[in-house]
Backbone as a chain_set.jsonl record, in Angstrom:
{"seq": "XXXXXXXXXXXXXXXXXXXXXXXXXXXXXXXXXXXXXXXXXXXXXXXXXXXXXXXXXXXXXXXXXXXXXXXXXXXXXXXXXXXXXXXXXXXXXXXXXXXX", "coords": {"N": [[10.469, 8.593, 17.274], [13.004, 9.197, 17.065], [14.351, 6.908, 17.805], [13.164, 5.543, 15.255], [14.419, 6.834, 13.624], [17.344, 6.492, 14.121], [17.524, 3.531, 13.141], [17.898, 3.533, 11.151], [15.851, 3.519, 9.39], [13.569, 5.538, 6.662], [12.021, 8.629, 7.317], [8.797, 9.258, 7.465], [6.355, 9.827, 8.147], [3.106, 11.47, 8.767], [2.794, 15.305, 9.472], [0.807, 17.468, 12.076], [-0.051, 20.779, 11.294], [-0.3, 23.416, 11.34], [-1.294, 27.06, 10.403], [-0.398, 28.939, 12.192], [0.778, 27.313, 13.554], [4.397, 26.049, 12.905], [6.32, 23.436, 12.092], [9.067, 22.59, 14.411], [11.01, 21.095, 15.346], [13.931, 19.06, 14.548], [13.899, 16.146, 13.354], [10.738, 15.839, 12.492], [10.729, 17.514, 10.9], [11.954, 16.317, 9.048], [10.222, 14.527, 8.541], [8.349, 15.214, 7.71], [8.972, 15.867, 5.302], [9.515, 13.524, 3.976], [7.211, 12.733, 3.954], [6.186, 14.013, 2.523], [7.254, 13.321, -0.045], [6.452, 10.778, -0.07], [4.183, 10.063, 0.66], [1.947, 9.996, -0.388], [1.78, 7.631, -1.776], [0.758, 5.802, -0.129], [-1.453, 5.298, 0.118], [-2.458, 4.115, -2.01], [-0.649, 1.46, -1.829], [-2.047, 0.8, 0.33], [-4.752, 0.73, -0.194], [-4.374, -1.385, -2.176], [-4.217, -3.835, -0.325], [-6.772, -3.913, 0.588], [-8.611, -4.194, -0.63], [-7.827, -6.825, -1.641], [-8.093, -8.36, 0.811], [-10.879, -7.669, 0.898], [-11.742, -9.228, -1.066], [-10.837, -11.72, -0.797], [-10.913, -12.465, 1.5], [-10.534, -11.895, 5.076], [-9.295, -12.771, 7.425], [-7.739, -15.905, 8.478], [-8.123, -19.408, 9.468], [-5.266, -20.62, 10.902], [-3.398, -22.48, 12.746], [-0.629, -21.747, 13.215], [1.386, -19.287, 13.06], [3.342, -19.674, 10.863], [2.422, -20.723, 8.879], [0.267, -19.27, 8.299], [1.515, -16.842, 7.322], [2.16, -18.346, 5.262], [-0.298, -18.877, 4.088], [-1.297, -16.243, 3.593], [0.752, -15.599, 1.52], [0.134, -16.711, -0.838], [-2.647, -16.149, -1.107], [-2.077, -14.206, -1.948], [-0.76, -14.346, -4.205], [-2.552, -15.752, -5.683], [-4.6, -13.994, -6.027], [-3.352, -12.265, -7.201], [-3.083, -13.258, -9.708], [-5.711, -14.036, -10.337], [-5.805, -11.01, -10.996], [-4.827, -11.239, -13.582], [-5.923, -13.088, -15.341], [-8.447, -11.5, -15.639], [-7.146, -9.333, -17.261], [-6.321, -10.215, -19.315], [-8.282, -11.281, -20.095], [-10.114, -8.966, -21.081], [-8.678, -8.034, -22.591], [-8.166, -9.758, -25.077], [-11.577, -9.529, -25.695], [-11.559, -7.144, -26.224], [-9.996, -6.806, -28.695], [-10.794, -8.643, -30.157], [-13.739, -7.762, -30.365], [-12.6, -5.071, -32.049], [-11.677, -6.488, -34.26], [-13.754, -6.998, -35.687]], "CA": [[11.017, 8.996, 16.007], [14.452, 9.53, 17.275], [15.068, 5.328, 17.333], [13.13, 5.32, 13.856], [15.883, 7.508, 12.51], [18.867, 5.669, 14.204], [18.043, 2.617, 13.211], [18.106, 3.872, 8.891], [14.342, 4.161, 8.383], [13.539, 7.374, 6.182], [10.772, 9.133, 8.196], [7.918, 9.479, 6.515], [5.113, 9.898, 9.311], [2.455, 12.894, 8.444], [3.138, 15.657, 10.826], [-0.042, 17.978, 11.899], [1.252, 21.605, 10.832], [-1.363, 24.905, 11.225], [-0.805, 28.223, 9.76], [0.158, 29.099, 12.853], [2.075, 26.443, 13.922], [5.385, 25.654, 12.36], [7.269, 22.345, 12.527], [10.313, 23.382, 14.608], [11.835, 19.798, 15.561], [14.642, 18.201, 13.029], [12.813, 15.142, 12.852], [9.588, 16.16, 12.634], [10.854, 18.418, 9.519], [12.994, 15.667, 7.924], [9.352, 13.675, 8.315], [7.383, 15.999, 6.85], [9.749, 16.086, 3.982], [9.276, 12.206, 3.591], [5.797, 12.827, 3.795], [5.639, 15.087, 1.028], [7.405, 12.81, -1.03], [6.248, 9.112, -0.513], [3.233, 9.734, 1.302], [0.659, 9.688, -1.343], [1.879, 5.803, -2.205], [0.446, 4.489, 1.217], [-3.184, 4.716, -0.303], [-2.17, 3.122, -3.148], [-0.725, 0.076, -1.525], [-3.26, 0.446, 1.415], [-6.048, 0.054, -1.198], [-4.226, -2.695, -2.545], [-3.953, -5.204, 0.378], [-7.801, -3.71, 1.122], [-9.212, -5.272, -1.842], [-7.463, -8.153, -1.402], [-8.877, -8.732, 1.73], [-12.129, -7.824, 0.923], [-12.344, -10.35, -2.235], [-10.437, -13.528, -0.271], [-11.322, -12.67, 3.342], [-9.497, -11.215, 6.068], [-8.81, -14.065, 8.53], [-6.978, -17.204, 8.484], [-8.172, -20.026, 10.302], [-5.09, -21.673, 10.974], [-3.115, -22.663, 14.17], [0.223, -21.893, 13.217], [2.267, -18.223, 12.679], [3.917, -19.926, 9.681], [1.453, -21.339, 8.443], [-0.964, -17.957, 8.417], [2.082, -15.996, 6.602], [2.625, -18.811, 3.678], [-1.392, -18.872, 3.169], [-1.01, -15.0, 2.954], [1.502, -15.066, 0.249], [-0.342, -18.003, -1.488], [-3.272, -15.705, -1.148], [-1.959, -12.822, -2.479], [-0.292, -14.574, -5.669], [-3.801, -16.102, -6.412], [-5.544, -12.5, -6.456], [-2.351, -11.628, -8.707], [-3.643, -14.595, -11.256], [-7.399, -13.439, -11.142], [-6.158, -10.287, -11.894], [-4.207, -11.688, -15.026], [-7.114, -13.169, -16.239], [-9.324, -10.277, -15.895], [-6.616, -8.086, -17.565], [-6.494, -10.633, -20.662], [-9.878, -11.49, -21.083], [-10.065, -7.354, -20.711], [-7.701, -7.176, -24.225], [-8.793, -10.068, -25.576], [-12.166, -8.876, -25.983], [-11.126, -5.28, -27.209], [-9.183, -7.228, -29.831], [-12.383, -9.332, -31.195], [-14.291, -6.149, -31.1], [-12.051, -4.189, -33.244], [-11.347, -6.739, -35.741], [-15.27, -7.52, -36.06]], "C": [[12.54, 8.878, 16.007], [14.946, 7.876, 16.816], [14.739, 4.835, 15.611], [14.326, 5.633, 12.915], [17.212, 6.677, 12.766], [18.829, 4.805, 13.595], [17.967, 2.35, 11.297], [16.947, 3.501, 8.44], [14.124, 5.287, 8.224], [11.906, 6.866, 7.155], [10.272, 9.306, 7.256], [6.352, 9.68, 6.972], [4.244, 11.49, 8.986], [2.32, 13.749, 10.057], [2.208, 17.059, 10.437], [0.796, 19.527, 12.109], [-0.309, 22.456, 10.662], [-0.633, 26.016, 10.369], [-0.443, 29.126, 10.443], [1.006, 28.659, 13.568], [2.816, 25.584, 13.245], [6.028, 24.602, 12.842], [8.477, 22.742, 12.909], [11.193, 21.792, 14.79], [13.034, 19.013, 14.121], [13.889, 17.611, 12.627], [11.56, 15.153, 12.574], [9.515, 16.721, 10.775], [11.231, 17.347, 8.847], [11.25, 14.799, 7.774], [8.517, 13.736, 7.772], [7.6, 15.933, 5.263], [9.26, 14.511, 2.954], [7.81, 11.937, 3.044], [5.136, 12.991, 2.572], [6.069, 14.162, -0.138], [6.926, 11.198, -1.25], [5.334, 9.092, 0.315], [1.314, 9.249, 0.527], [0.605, 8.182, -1.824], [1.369, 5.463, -1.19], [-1.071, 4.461, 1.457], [-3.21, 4.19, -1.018], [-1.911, 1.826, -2.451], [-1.726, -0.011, -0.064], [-4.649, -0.086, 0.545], [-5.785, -1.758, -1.672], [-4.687, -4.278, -1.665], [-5.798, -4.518, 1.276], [-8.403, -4.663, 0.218], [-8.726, -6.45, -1.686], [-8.277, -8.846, -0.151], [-10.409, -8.946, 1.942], [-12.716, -9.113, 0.233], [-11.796, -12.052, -1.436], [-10.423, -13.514, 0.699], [-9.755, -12.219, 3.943], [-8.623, -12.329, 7.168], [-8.622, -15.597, 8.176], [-7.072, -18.03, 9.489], [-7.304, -20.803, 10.6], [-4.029, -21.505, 12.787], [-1.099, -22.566, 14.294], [0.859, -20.407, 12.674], [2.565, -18.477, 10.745], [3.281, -20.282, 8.5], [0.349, -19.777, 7.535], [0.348, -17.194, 7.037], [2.579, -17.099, 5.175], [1.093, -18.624, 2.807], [-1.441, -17.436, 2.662], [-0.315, -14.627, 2.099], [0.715, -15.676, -1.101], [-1.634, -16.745, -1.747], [-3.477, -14.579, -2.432], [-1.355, -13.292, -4.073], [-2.111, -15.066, -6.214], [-4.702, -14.766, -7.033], [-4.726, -12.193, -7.454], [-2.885, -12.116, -10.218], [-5.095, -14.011, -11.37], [-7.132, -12.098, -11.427], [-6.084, -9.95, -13.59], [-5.073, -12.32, -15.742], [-8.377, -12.421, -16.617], [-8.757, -9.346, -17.022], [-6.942, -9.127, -19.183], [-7.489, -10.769, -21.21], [-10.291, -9.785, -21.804], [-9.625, -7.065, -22.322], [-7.775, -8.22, -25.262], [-10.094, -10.121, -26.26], [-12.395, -7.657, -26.978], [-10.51, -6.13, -28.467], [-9.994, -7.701, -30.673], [-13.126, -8.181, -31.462], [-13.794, -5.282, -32.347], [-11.528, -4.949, -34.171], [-12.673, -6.992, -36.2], [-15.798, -6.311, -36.381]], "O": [[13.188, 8.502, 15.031], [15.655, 7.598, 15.849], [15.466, 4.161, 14.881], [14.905, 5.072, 11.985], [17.975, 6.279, 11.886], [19.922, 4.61, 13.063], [17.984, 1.364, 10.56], [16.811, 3.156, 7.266], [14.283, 6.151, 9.086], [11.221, 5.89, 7.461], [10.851, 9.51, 6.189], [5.378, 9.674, 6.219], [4.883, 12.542, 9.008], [1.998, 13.336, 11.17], [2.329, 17.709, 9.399], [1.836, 19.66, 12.754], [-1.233, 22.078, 9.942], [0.428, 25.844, 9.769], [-0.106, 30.18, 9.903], [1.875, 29.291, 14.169], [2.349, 24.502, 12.891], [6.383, 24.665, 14.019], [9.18, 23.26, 12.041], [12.165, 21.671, 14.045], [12.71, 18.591, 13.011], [13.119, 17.979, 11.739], [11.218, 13.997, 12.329], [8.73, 16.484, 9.857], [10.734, 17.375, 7.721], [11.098, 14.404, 6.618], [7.833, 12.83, 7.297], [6.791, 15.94, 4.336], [8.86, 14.41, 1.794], [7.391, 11.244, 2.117], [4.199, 12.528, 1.921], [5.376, 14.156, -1.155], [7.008, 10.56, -2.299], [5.37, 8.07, 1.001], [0.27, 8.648, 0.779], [-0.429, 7.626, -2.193], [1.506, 4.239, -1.191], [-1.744, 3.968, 2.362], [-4.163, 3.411, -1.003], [-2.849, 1.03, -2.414], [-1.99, -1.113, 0.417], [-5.325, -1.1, 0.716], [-6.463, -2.783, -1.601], [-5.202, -5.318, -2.074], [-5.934, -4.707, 2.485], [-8.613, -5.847, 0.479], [-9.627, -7.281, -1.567], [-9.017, -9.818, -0.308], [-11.037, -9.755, 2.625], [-13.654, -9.823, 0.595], [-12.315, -13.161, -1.568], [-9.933, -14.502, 1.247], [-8.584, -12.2, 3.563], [-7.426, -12.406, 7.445], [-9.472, -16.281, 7.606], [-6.376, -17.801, 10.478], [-7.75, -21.941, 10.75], [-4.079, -20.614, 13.636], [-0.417, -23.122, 15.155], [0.774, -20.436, 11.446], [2.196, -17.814, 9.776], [3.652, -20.113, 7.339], [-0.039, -19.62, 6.377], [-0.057, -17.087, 5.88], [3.248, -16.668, 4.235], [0.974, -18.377, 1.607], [-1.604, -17.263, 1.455], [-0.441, -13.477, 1.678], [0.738, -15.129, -2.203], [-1.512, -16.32, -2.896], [-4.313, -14.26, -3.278], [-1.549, -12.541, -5.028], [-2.644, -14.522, -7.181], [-5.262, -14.625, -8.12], [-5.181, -11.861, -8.549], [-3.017, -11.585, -11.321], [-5.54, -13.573, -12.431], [-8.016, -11.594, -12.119], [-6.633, -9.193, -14.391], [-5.01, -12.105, -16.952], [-9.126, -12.62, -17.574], [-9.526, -8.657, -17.692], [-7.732, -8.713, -20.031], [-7.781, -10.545, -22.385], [-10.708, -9.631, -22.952], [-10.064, -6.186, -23.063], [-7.497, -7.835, -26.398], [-10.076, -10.661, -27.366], [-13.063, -7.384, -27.975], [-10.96, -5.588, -29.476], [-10.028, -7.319, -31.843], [-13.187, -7.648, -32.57], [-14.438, -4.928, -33.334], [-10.867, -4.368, -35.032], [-12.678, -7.264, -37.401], [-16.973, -6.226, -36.737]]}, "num_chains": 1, "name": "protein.A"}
């Protein structure tokens, strides 16, 4: 934790905390704090890049680092586009409905 903090990442690590036992450590407290405030987002984007994975697969057959992290962006803009056509067809729809 100590190098997390030097090197200017906010802590944000969930820290196990009884009703008898109090967080006494700085860091520990300052992490808790982080916790409390930006910890509920890391199911949100954990869900995110879950689904993703689930719908376009997890593994990348290819033979190259660079390679693996351009199909993963490539990946991830394509899921962006099927969701843009889900969302329009989505309000397109509603729109024919309620003028019909």
């Amino acid at each position: 934790m100590e190098d997390i903090a030097k090197s200017g990442i906010e802590l944000d690590i969930r820290v196990k905390e009884t009703f008898r036992i109090n967080v006494k450590h700085p860091l520990r407290k300052k992490s808790k704090e982080g916790w409390n405030n930006f910890g509920r987002y890391r199911y949100l984007i954990e869900s995110l890049f879950g689904n993703i994975k689930q719908k376009l697969g997890s593994h990348f057959s290819v033979k190259n680092q660079e390679i693996a992290k351009k199909m993963g962006l490539a990946v991830f803009a394509i899921y962006n586009m099927y969701l843009l056509v889900i969302f329009f067809f989505l309000i397109t729809t509603l729109f024919l409905f309620l003028i019909a």
